Amino acid sequence: MKHVTARSKRVATKDCRSQLCFSTALATTFMATFKRKCASLCPTPFEGQICRQYSSGSAYPSVSLSTPLPGIPKPVFASVDGQEKYETKITTLENGLKVASQNKFGQFCTVGILVNSGSRHEAKYPSGIAHFLEKLSFSSTAQFESKDEILLTLEKHGGICDCQTSRDTTMYAVSAEVKGLDTVVNLLSDAVLQPRLLDEEIEMTRMAVRFELEDLNMRPDPEPLLTEMIHAAAYRGNTVGLPRFCPPENVEKIDRKLLHKYLQSYYCPQRMVLAGVGVEHEQLVQCARKYLLNVKPVWGASTPANVDKSVAQYTGGIVKVSEFLRPEDDFIPFAVLNMMMGGGGSFSAGGPGKGMFTRLYLNVLNRHHWMYNATSYHHSYEDSGLLCIHASADPRQVREMVEIITREFIQMTGTAGEMELERAKTQLKSMLMMNLESRPVIFEDVGRQVLATGKRKLPHELCELISNVTASDIKRVTTKMLRSKPAVAALGDLTELPSYEDIQAALSSKDGRLPRIYRLFR
């Protein structure tokens, strides 16, 4: 039995060696064939090349990979000239509606209608209309009996739809196959201009809004609430300071009649852009003429004369922000400053290149282990903007946390180091270009820029503007920013929170320190 087993092992070993020899023979045959092929292409060594001697005795020229082989057609390489091959094309129709498109290869496209309408335009109306319209989007229309029918129509073209509102823009968007463009534009036109706004749909929206408001207050992450509060403090009672979410007391006030009155003022062609990414411009214009040129909205003739044209007025008020009324050329330096400040949570899986070298990491999170979070945010609008630092810590250390943040604001006015400035600019350009790899992001960028300025700055133009930012630009915008009153928003146990006057005094001082308090008893 043992003998048989041993013999079996020997056979197995022999078979294994046979396979190895067979593989080696194949490799030798392949190399010989490869050499003959190469020799037929290049029978003599290249001029100036050294022949490499192989163990078989044959010689083969050592050819650089950058040297073209003779007899091979000259390759044509793609070139990068810093310019986009396809520019953003813009056409204005007879009724004032703008059509903007950016070509992008692929089977799918993103098309949508952006309206210059948001919570900032609700000064003459109960706040919350834009919030309601977002929830009512893509419901029943003149052509479609229900939202389900809309979704089934889009499914035939592999499509999805979405609506998002911000403080100054409402965006209806659809992503679908390019061959379904006609259907998509028809659906968008119907959803924006012919919504039925049935009583049962409005009642369902009231329930959805109430649920969202409850969810907002119950979330562990306070960032959405703090964003609302900081806008309310910075622009008290005007434009972008008006609530983005419907206040609970207004939920029952909003009905079809009020919605139609609002839509009549703001949903007019002059305040709209039909934007598309991944479509031919002429085809998009043709669809716009077909479905958006001579369409009468369900609410009747538009009355754009009633539009609120108020300019954002910064007021300042009361937690972690600083603001400015900024001209357009300050937007890029503030974006660079925001990247330079960076920040994040106290625990991060990041590393070099992921924000660990930003100021809020180096000066705050790495030095003060008790801080949970310190993050910089940049909110930009057509006529104003905010630079915020959101921080969180144990309630017993709130005063120390606020002082650390005020000191960071004061240090912004110092001269930025060359390395940190270049790192921030590179990170901003990298983030810009990576985001613009996504079709929906390109769509939103095209739509928002054309809606706000009537034109679009291409990525290479923005990158050039970012590259031109200097340390003096950072110092200039931060100095101007700190001349205005701070806006403060606080959430949680605020027993140790400094008074607004103390925070204002710290931001007016040279070192950002809060006034000292002396207590006999703690």
Coordinates of C-alpha atoms in Angstrom, one line a residue:
M1 CA 0.0 0.0 0.0
K2 CA 2.8 2.3 0.9
H3 CA 4.7 1.4 -2.3
V4 CA 1.7 2.2 -4.5
T5 CA 1.3 5.5 -2.7
A6 CA 4.9 6.4 -3.3
R7 CA 4.7 5.5 -6.9
S8 CA 1.6 7.6 -7.3
K9 CA 3.5 10.6 -5.9
R10 CA 6.4 10.0 -8.3
V11 CA 4.0 9.9 -11.2
A12 CA 2.3 13.1 -10.0
T13 CA 5.7 14.8 -9.7
K14 CA 6.7 13.7 -13.2
D15 CA 3.4 15.0 -14.6
C16 CA 4.0 18.3 -12.9
R17 CA 7.5 18.6 -14.4
S18 CA 6.2 17.7 -17.8
Q19 CA 3.7 20.5 -17.6
L20 CA 6.4 22.9 -16.6
C21 CA 8.6 21.9 -19.5
F22 CA 5.7 22.2 -21.9
S23 CA 5.0 25.7 -20.7
T24 CA 8.7 26.6 -21.1
A25 CA 8.7 25.2 -24.6
L26 CA 5.7 27.3 -25.5
A27 CA 7.4 30.5 -24.1
T28 CA 10.6 29.7 -26.1
T29 CA 8.5 29.1 -29.3
F30 CA 6.6 32.4 -28.7
M31 CA 9.9 34.4 -28.2
A32 CA 11.4 33.0 -31.4
T33 CA 8.3 33.9 -33.3
F34 CA 8.3 37.4 -31.8
K35 CA 11.9 37.9 -32.7
R36 CA 11.3 36.9 -36.3
K37 CA 8.3 39.3 -36.6
C38 CA 10.4 42.1 -35.2
A39 CA 13.3 41.2 -37.4
S40 CA 11.0 41.5 -40.4
L41 CA 10.0 45.0 -39.3
C42 CA 13.5 46.0 -38.3
P43 CA 16.2 43.8 -40.0
T44 CA 19.0 46.0 -39.0
P45 CA 19.8 47.6 -35.7
F46 CA 18.5 51.2 -35.2
E47 CA 21.1 53.9 -35.8
G48 CA 22.7 54.8 -32.5
Q49 CA 21.1 51.8 -30.7
I50 CA 23.0 49.2 -28.8
C51 CA 22.3 45.5 -29.6
R52 CA 21.4 43.4 -26.6
Q53 CA 23.1 40.0 -26.5
Y54 CA 20.8 37.1 -25.4
S55 CA 21.9 33.8 -23.9
S56 CA 20.8 32.0 -27.1
G57 CA 23.5 33.9 -28.9
S58 CA 21.2 36.1 -31.0
A59 CA 21.3 39.8 -30.8
Y60 CA 18.3 42.2 -30.7
P61 CA 18.4 45.9 -30.8
S62 CA 17.5 47.7 -27.6
V63 CA 14.8 50.1 -28.9
S64 CA 13.4 52.9 -26.8
L65 CA 9.6 52.8 -26.4
S66 CA 9.5 56.4 -27.5
T67 CA 11.1 55.6 -30.9
P68 CA 8.7 54.7 -33.7
L69 CA 9.2 51.4 -35.5
P70 CA 9.8 51.7 -39.2
G71 CA 6.9 50.8 -41.5
I72 CA 4.3 51.6 -38.9
P73 CA 1.9 54.5 -39.6
K74 CA 2.6 57.6 -37.6
P75 CA 0.2 57.7 -34.6
V76 CA -2.1 60.6 -34.0
F77 CA -2.1 61.6 -30.3
A78 CA -4.9 63.5 -28.5
S79 CA -3.8 66.9 -27.5
V80 CA -4.9 69.0 -24.5
D81 CA -4.9 72.7 -25.1
G82 CA -6.7 73.8 -21.9
Q83 CA -9.8 74.6 -23.8
E84 CA -13.1 72.6 -23.8
K85 CA -13.8 71.1 -27.2
Y86 CA -17.4 72.0 -27.0
E87 CA -18.3 75.4 -25.6
T88 CA -21.6 76.1 -23.8
K89 CA -24.0 77.4 -26.4
I90 CA -26.8 79.8 -25.5
T91 CA -29.8 80.8 -27.5
T92 CA -32.6 83.2 -26.3
L93 CA -36.0 82.5 -27.7
E94 CA -38.6 85.2 -28.7
N95 CA -40.4 85.0 -25.3
G96 CA -37.1 85.6 -23.4
L97 CA -36.4 82.0 -22.3
K98 CA -32.7 81.0 -22.6
V99 CA -31.6 77.7 -23.9
A100 CA -28.1 76.5 -22.8
S101 CA -26.4 73.3 -23.7
Q102 CA -23.1 71.6 -23.2
N103 CA -22.2 68.6 -25.4
K104 CA -20.9 65.5 -23.7
F105 CA -20.4 62.1 -25.2
G106 CA -22.6 59.3 -23.9
Q107 CA -26.0 57.6 -24.4
F108 CA -27.6 59.6 -21.6
C109 CA -28.3 63.3 -21.1
T110 CA -29.5 65.6 -18.3
V111 CA -32.0 68.2 -19.2
G112 CA -33.9 70.6 -16.9
I113 CA -35.6 73.9 -16.4
L114 CA -34.1 76.3 -13.8
V115 CA -36.3 79.2 -12.5
N116 CA -35.0 82.3 -10.8
S117 CA -37.3 81.6 -7.9
G118 CA -36.6 80.6 -4.3
S119 CA -37.2 81.4 -0.7
R120 CA -35.6 84.8 -1.0
H121 CA -38.5 85.9 -3.3
E122 CA -41.2 85.2 -0.6
A123 CA -41.0 88.6 1.1
K124 CA -44.6 89.5 -0.1
Y125 CA -45.9 85.9 0.5
P126 CA -46.0 83.5 3.5
S127 CA -42.7 81.8 3.7
G128 CA -42.7 78.2 2.5
I129 CA -44.1 78.4 -1.0
A130 CA -40.8 77.3 -2.6
H131 CA -40.7 74.4 -0.2
F132 CA -44.2 73.4 -1.2
L133 CA -43.5 73.6 -4.9
E134 CA -40.5 71.3 -4.5
K135 CA -42.7 68.7 -2.9
L136 CA -45.4 69.1 -5.5
S137 CA -43.1 68.8 -8.4
F138 CA -43.7 66.1 -11.1
S139 CA -47.2 65.4 -9.7
S140 CA -50.3 65.3 -12.0
T141 CA -50.3 67.7 -15.0
A142 CA -52.5 68.5 -18.0
Q143 CA -51.1 65.5 -19.9
F144 CA -50.2 63.1 -17.1
E145 CA -52.8 61.8 -14.6
S146 CA -50.4 61.1 -11.8
K147 CA -46.8 61.0 -10.7
D148 CA -46.8 57.3 -11.4
E149 CA -47.6 57.9 -15.1
I150 CA -44.8 60.4 -15.3
L151 CA -42.3 57.9 -13.8
L152 CA -43.6 55.1 -16.2
T153 CA -43.0 57.5 -19.2
L154 CA -39.5 58.2 -18.0
E155 CA -38.8 54.5 -17.4
K156 CA -39.2 53.9 -21.2
H157 CA -36.1 56.0 -21.7
G158 CA -34.3 54.9 -18.6
G159 CA -35.0 58.2 -17.0
I160 CA -35.3 59.7 -13.5
C161 CA -36.6 63.1 -12.4
D162 CA -35.9 65.4 -9.4
C163 CA -36.7 68.9 -8.2
Q164 CA -34.6 70.9 -5.8
T165 CA -35.1 74.4 -4.5
S166 CA -32.5 76.7 -2.9
R167 CA -32.7 80.2 -1.6
D168 CA -32.6 81.7 -5.1
T169 CA -33.2 78.9 -7.6
T170 CA -35.7 76.2 -8.4
M171 CA -34.5 73.4 -10.6
Y172 CA -36.5 70.7 -12.3
A173 CA -34.2 68.1 -13.8
V174 CA -34.5 64.8 -15.8
S175 CA -31.7 62.4 -16.8
A176 CA -32.6 60.0 -19.6
E177 CA -31.5 58.5 -22.9
V178 CA -30.6 61.0 -25.5
K179 CA -33.1 59.5 -28.0
G180 CA -35.9 60.5 -25.5
L181 CA -35.1 64.2 -25.6
D182 CA -38.4 65.2 -27.2
T183 CA -40.4 63.3 -24.5
V184 CA -38.2 64.8 -21.7
V185 CA -38.7 68.4 -22.8
N186 CA -42.4 67.8 -23.3
L187 CA -42.7 66.4 -19.8
L188 CA -40.6 69.2 -18.2
S189 CA -42.8 71.8 -19.9
D190 CA -45.9 70.1 -18.6
A191 CA -44.5 69.7 -15.1
V192 CA -43.4 73.3 -14.8
L193 CA -46.2 75.2 -16.6
Q194 CA -49.3 72.9 -16.4
P195 CA -49.3 71.4 -12.8
R196 CA -52.9 70.5 -11.6
L197 CA -52.1 71.2 -7.9
L198 CA -55.1 69.1 -6.8
D199 CA -56.4 69.4 -3.3
E200 CA -55.4 65.9 -2.3
E201 CA -51.8 66.6 -3.7
I202 CA -51.6 69.8 -1.6
E203 CA -52.8 67.9 1.5
M204 CA -50.2 65.2 1.0
T205 CA -47.6 67.9 0.6
R206 CA -48.6 69.4 3.9
M207 CA -48.1 66.0 5.6
A208 CA -44.7 65.7 3.9
V209 CA -43.6 69.2 5.0
R210 CA -44.7 68.6 8.6
F211 CA -42.7 65.3 8.6
E212 CA -39.6 66.9 7.2
L213 CA -39.8 69.7 9.8
E214 CA -40.0 67.2 12.6
D215 CA -37.2 65.2 11.1
L216 CA -35.1 68.3 10.8
N217 CA -35.4 69.0 14.5
M218 CA -34.6 65.3 15.4
R219 CA -31.5 64.8 13.3
P220 CA -28.3 64.2 15.2
D221 CA -26.4 66.4 12.7
P222 CA -27.3 70.0 13.5
E223 CA -25.7 71.4 10.3
P224 CA -29.0 72.0 8.3
L225 CA -30.5 73.8 11.3
L226 CA -27.3 75.9 11.9
T227 CA -27.3 76.8 8.2
E228 CA -30.9 78.1 8.5
M229 CA -30.1 80.0 11.7
I230 CA -26.9 81.6 10.4
H231 CA -28.7 82.9 7.4
A232 CA -31.5 84.3 9.6
A233 CA -28.9 86.0 11.8
A234 CA -26.8 87.3 8.9
Y235 CA -29.7 88.7 6.8
R236 CA -32.4 89.4 9.4
G237 CA -35.8 89.4 7.8
N238 CA -34.7 90.0 4.2
T239 CA -33.9 88.0 1.0
V240 CA -31.6 85.0 1.7
G241 CA -32.3 85.4 5.4
L242 CA -36.0 84.3 4.9
P243 CA -36.7 80.7 5.9
R244 CA -35.9 78.0 3.2
F245 CA -38.2 75.6 5.0
C246 CA -41.8 76.3 5.5
P247 CA -42.5 77.5 9.1
P248 CA -45.0 75.3 10.9
E249 CA -47.5 78.2 11.2
N250 CA -47.6 78.6 7.4
V251 CA -48.3 75.0 6.5
E252 CA -52.1 75.5 6.5
K253 CA -52.0 78.9 4.9
I254 CA -50.6 77.7 1.5
D255 CA -53.2 76.6 -1.0
R256 CA -53.7 76.5 -4.7
K257 CA -54.8 80.1 -5.0
L258 CA -51.7 81.4 -3.2
L259 CA -49.4 79.1 -5.3
H260 CA -51.0 80.3 -8.5
K261 CA -50.5 83.9 -7.5
Y262 CA -46.8 83.3 -6.7
L263 CA -46.3 81.3 -9.9
Q264 CA -47.9 84.0 -12.0
S265 CA -45.2 86.4 -10.8
Y266 CA -42.1 84.3 -10.9
Y267 CA -42.6 81.4 -13.4
C268 CA -42.3 83.5 -16.5
P269 CA -40.0 82.7 -19.5
Q270 CA -37.7 85.7 -18.8
R271 CA -36.8 84.1 -15.5
M272 CA -36.2 80.6 -16.9
V273 CA -33.3 78.6 -18.5
L274 CA -33.7 75.3 -20.3
A275 CA -30.3 73.7 -19.8
G276 CA -29.0 70.4 -21.2
V277 CA -25.8 68.4 -21.0
G278 CA -25.1 65.6 -23.5
V279 CA -27.5 66.9 -26.2
E280 CA -27.1 68.7 -29.5
H281 CA -27.9 72.4 -29.1
E282 CA -30.0 72.7 -32.2
Q283 CA -32.1 69.7 -31.2
L284 CA -32.6 71.2 -27.8
V285 CA -33.6 74.6 -29.2
Q286 CA -36.1 72.9 -31.6
C287 CA -37.7 71.1 -28.6
A288 CA -37.8 74.4 -26.7
R289 CA -39.6 76.1 -29.5
K290 CA -42.1 73.2 -29.8
Y291 CA -43.0 72.9 -26.1
L292 CA -42.0 76.2 -24.4
L293 CA -42.5 79.0 -26.8
N294 CA -46.2 79.5 -27.1
V295 CA -47.5 77.7 -24.1
K296 CA -50.0 79.3 -21.8
P297 CA -49.5 78.4 -18.2
V298 CA -52.3 77.0 -16.1
W299 CA -52.3 80.1 -13.9
G300 CA -52.8 82.5 -16.9
A301 CA -50.6 85.3 -18.2
S302 CA -47.4 86.1 -16.3
T303 CA -47.0 89.3 -14.3
P304 CA -43.3 89.8 -13.9
A305 CA -43.8 93.4 -12.7
N306 CA -44.7 92.0 -9.3
V307 CA -41.2 90.4 -8.8
D308 CA -39.4 91.3 -5.6
K309 CA -36.0 92.7 -6.7
S310 CA -34.6 93.4 -3.2
V311 CA -30.8 93.3 -2.8
A312 CA -29.5 91.2 0.1
Q313 CA -28.8 93.4 3.1
Y314 CA -26.4 92.0 5.6
T315 CA -27.4 92.9 9.2
G316 CA -25.4 90.6 11.4
G317 CA -26.8 89.1 14.5
I318 CA -26.3 86.2 16.9
V319 CA -22.7 81.9 16.2
K320 CA -19.9 81.1 13.9
V321 CA -19.8 83.2 10.8
S322 CA -18.5 86.2 9.1
E323 CA -20.0 87.8 6.1
F324 CA -19.6 90.3 3.3
L325 CA -21.4 92.0 0.5
R326 CA -19.0 90.9 -2.2
P327 CA -18.4 92.0 -5.7
E328 CA -18.1 89.1 -8.2
D329 CA -14.3 89.3 -8.3
D330 CA -14.1 88.4 -4.6
F331 CA -15.9 85.1 -5.1
I332 CA -12.8 83.2 -6.2
P333 CA -10.5 84.4 -3.3
F334 CA -13.2 83.5 -0.8
A335 CA -13.5 80.0 -2.3
V336 CA -9.7 79.6 -2.0
L337 CA -9.9 80.9 1.6
N338 CA -12.6 78.3 2.4
M339 CA -10.3 75.5 1.1
M340 CA -7.4 76.9 3.1
M341 CA -9.5 76.8 6.3
G342 CA -10.9 73.3 5.5
G343 CA -11.5 71.3 8.7
G344 CA -13.8 68.4 9.4
G345 CA -14.5 66.0 12.3
S346 CA -12.2 65.1 15.1
F347 CA -12.0 61.6 13.7
S348 CA -11.0 61.3 10.1
A349 CA -9.7 58.5 7.9
G350 CA -8.1 61.1 5.7
G351 CA -4.4 61.9 5.2
P352 CA -2.2 64.2 3.1
G353 CA -4.3 65.7 0.4
K354 CA -7.6 65.0 2.3
G355 CA -7.7 68.2 4.4
M356 CA -5.4 67.2 7.2
F357 CA -3.1 70.1 6.4
T358 CA -5.8 72.8 6.4
R359 CA -5.7 75.4 9.1
L360 CA -8.7 74.1 11.1
Y361 CA -7.0 70.7 11.3
L362 CA -3.5 72.0 12.1
N363 CA -4.5 74.9 14.5
V364 CA -7.7 73.5 16.0
L365 CA -8.5 69.8 15.8
N366 CA -4.9 68.6 16.2
R367 CA -4.2 70.9 19.2
H368 CA -7.5 70.7 21.0
H369 CA -8.5 67.0 21.4
W370 CA -11.8 67.9 23.1
M371 CA -13.3 69.6 20.0
Y372 CA -15.7 67.4 18.0
N373 CA -15.8 69.3 14.8
A374 CA -14.5 72.5 13.1
T375 CA -15.4 73.0 9.5
S376 CA -15.4 76.0 7.2
Y377 CA -18.4 76.6 4.9
H378 CA -18.8 79.0 2.0
H379 CA -22.4 80.0 0.9
S380 CA -22.5 82.2 -2.2
Y381 CA -25.4 84.0 -3.8
E382 CA -26.0 86.4 -6.6
D383 CA -25.5 89.5 -4.6
S384 CA -24.0 88.4 -1.3
G385 CA -22.4 85.5 0.5
L386 CA -21.3 84.0 3.8
L387 CA -18.1 82.4 5.1
C388 CA -18.9 80.3 8.2
I389 CA -17.0 78.2 10.7
H390 CA -19.1 75.5 12.2
A391 CA -17.7 74.1 15.5
S392 CA -19.0 71.8 18.2
A393 CA -17.7 70.7 21.6
D394 CA -18.8 69.7 25.1
P395 CA -21.1 72.3 26.6
R396 CA -18.6 73.0 29.4
Q397 CA -16.0 74.2 26.9
V398 CA -18.2 76.3 24.6
R399 CA -16.5 79.6 25.7
E400 CA -13.1 78.3 24.9
M401 CA -14.3 76.9 21.6
V402 CA -15.7 80.2 20.6
E403 CA -12.4 82.0 21.4
I404 CA -10.5 79.5 19.3
I405 CA -12.8 80.2 16.3
T406 CA -12.6 84.0 16.7
R407 CA -8.8 83.7 16.8
E408 CA -8.9 81.7 13.6
F409 CA -10.9 84.5 12.0
I410 CA -8.4 87.1 13.1
Q411 CA -5.5 85.0 11.8
M412 CA -7.1 85.0 8.4
T413 CA -6.0 88.6 7.9
G414 CA -2.3 87.6 8.2
T415 CA -0.2 86.8 5.2
A416 CA -0.9 83.3 3.9
G417 CA 2.1 81.0 3.4
E418 CA 3.1 80.2 -0.1
M419 CA 2.8 76.5 0.4
E420 CA -0.7 76.5 2.1
L421 CA -2.0 78.9 -0.6
E422 CA -0.8 76.8 -3.5
R423 CA -2.2 73.7 -1.8
A424 CA -5.6 75.3 -1.3
K425 CA -5.7 76.5 -4.9
T426 CA -4.7 73.1 -6.2
Q427 CA -7.3 71.4 -4.0
L428 CA -10.0 73.8 -5.2
K429 CA -9.1 73.2 -8.9
S430 CA -9.0 69.5 -8.3
M431 CA -12.4 69.5 -6.7
L432 CA -13.8 71.7 -9.4
M433 CA -12.6 69.4 -12.2
M434 CA -13.6 66.2 -10.5
N435 CA -17.1 67.5 -9.8
L436 CA -17.5 68.5 -13.4
E437 CA -16.9 64.9 -14.5
S438 CA -20.5 64.3 -13.5
R439 CA -23.2 65.1 -16.0
P440 CA -25.8 66.3 -13.5
V441 CA -23.2 68.7 -11.9
I442 CA -22.4 70.1 -15.4
F443 CA -26.1 70.6 -16.0
E444 CA -26.5 72.5 -12.7
D445 CA -23.4 74.6 -13.3
V446 CA -24.6 75.6 -16.8
G447 CA -28.1 76.4 -15.6
R448 CA -27.1 78.4 -12.6
Q449 CA -24.4 80.4 -14.4
V450 CA -26.6 81.3 -17.3
L451 CA -29.6 82.1 -15.1
A452 CA -27.5 84.4 -12.9
T453 CA -25.2 86.0 -15.5
G454 CA -26.5 85.2 -18.9
K455 CA -23.2 83.4 -19.8
R456 CA -21.0 80.5 -18.5
K457 CA -17.4 80.6 -17.5
L458 CA -15.7 77.4 -18.7
P459 CA -13.7 75.3 -16.2
H460 CA -10.3 76.4 -17.7
E461 CA -11.4 80.0 -17.2
L462 CA -12.2 79.3 -13.5
C463 CA -9.0 77.5 -13.0
E464 CA -7.1 80.5 -14.4
L465 CA -8.9 82.8 -12.0
I466 CA -8.0 80.4 -9.1
S467 CA -4.4 80.3 -10.2
N468 CA -4.3 84.1 -10.2
V469 CA -5.3 84.5 -6.5
T470 CA -2.5 85.9 -4.4
A471 CA -1.9 86.2 -0.7
S472 CA -2.7 89.9 -0.9
D473 CA -6.2 88.9 -2.4
I474 CA -6.8 86.7 0.7
K475 CA -5.8 89.4 3.0
R476 CA -7.9 92.0 1.2
V477 CA -11.2 90.0 1.3
T478 CA -10.7 88.9 4.9
T479 CA -9.9 92.4 6.2
K480 CA -13.1 93.7 4.4
M481 CA -15.1 90.7 5.8
L482 CA -14.1 91.3 9.4
R483 CA -15.2 95.0 9.2
S484 CA -18.8 93.9 9.2
K485 CA -20.7 92.6 12.2
P486 CA -20.5 88.9 12.9
A487 CA -23.6 86.6 12.6
V488 CA -23.9 84.0 15.3
A489 CA -26.1 80.8 15.5
A490 CA -26.0 78.5 18.5
L491 CA -27.7 75.2 19.2
G492 CA -27.6 73.1 22.4
D493 CA -26.7 73.8 26.0
L494 CA -25.7 77.4 25.8
T495 CA -24.9 78.2 29.5
E496 CA -21.2 78.9 28.7
L497 CA -21.8 80.7 25.4
P498 CA -20.2 84.2 25.4
S499 CA -22.5 87.2 24.8
Y500 CA -22.8 88.6 21.3
E501 CA -21.0 91.7 22.4
D502 CA -18.1 89.7 23.7
I503 CA -17.8 87.8 20.4
Q504 CA -18.0 91.1 18.5
A505 CA -15.3 92.5 20.7
A506 CA -13.0 89.5 20.1
L507 CA -13.4 89.8 16.3
S508 CA -12.5 93.5 16.6
S509 CA -9.3 92.8 18.6
K510 CA -5.8 92.1 17.4
D511 CA -5.6 88.6 18.8
G512 CA -9.2 87.4 18.7
R513 CA -9.4 86.8 22.5
L514 CA -12.6 87.1 24.4
P515 CA -12.8 89.7 27.2
R516 CA -11.7 88.0 30.5
I517 CA -14.3 87.2 33.1
Y518 CA -13.4 87.0 36.7
R519 CA -15.7 84.9 39.0
L520 CA -15.5 84.5 42.7
F521 CA -17.5 81.3 42.6
R522 CA -18.0 78.7 39.8

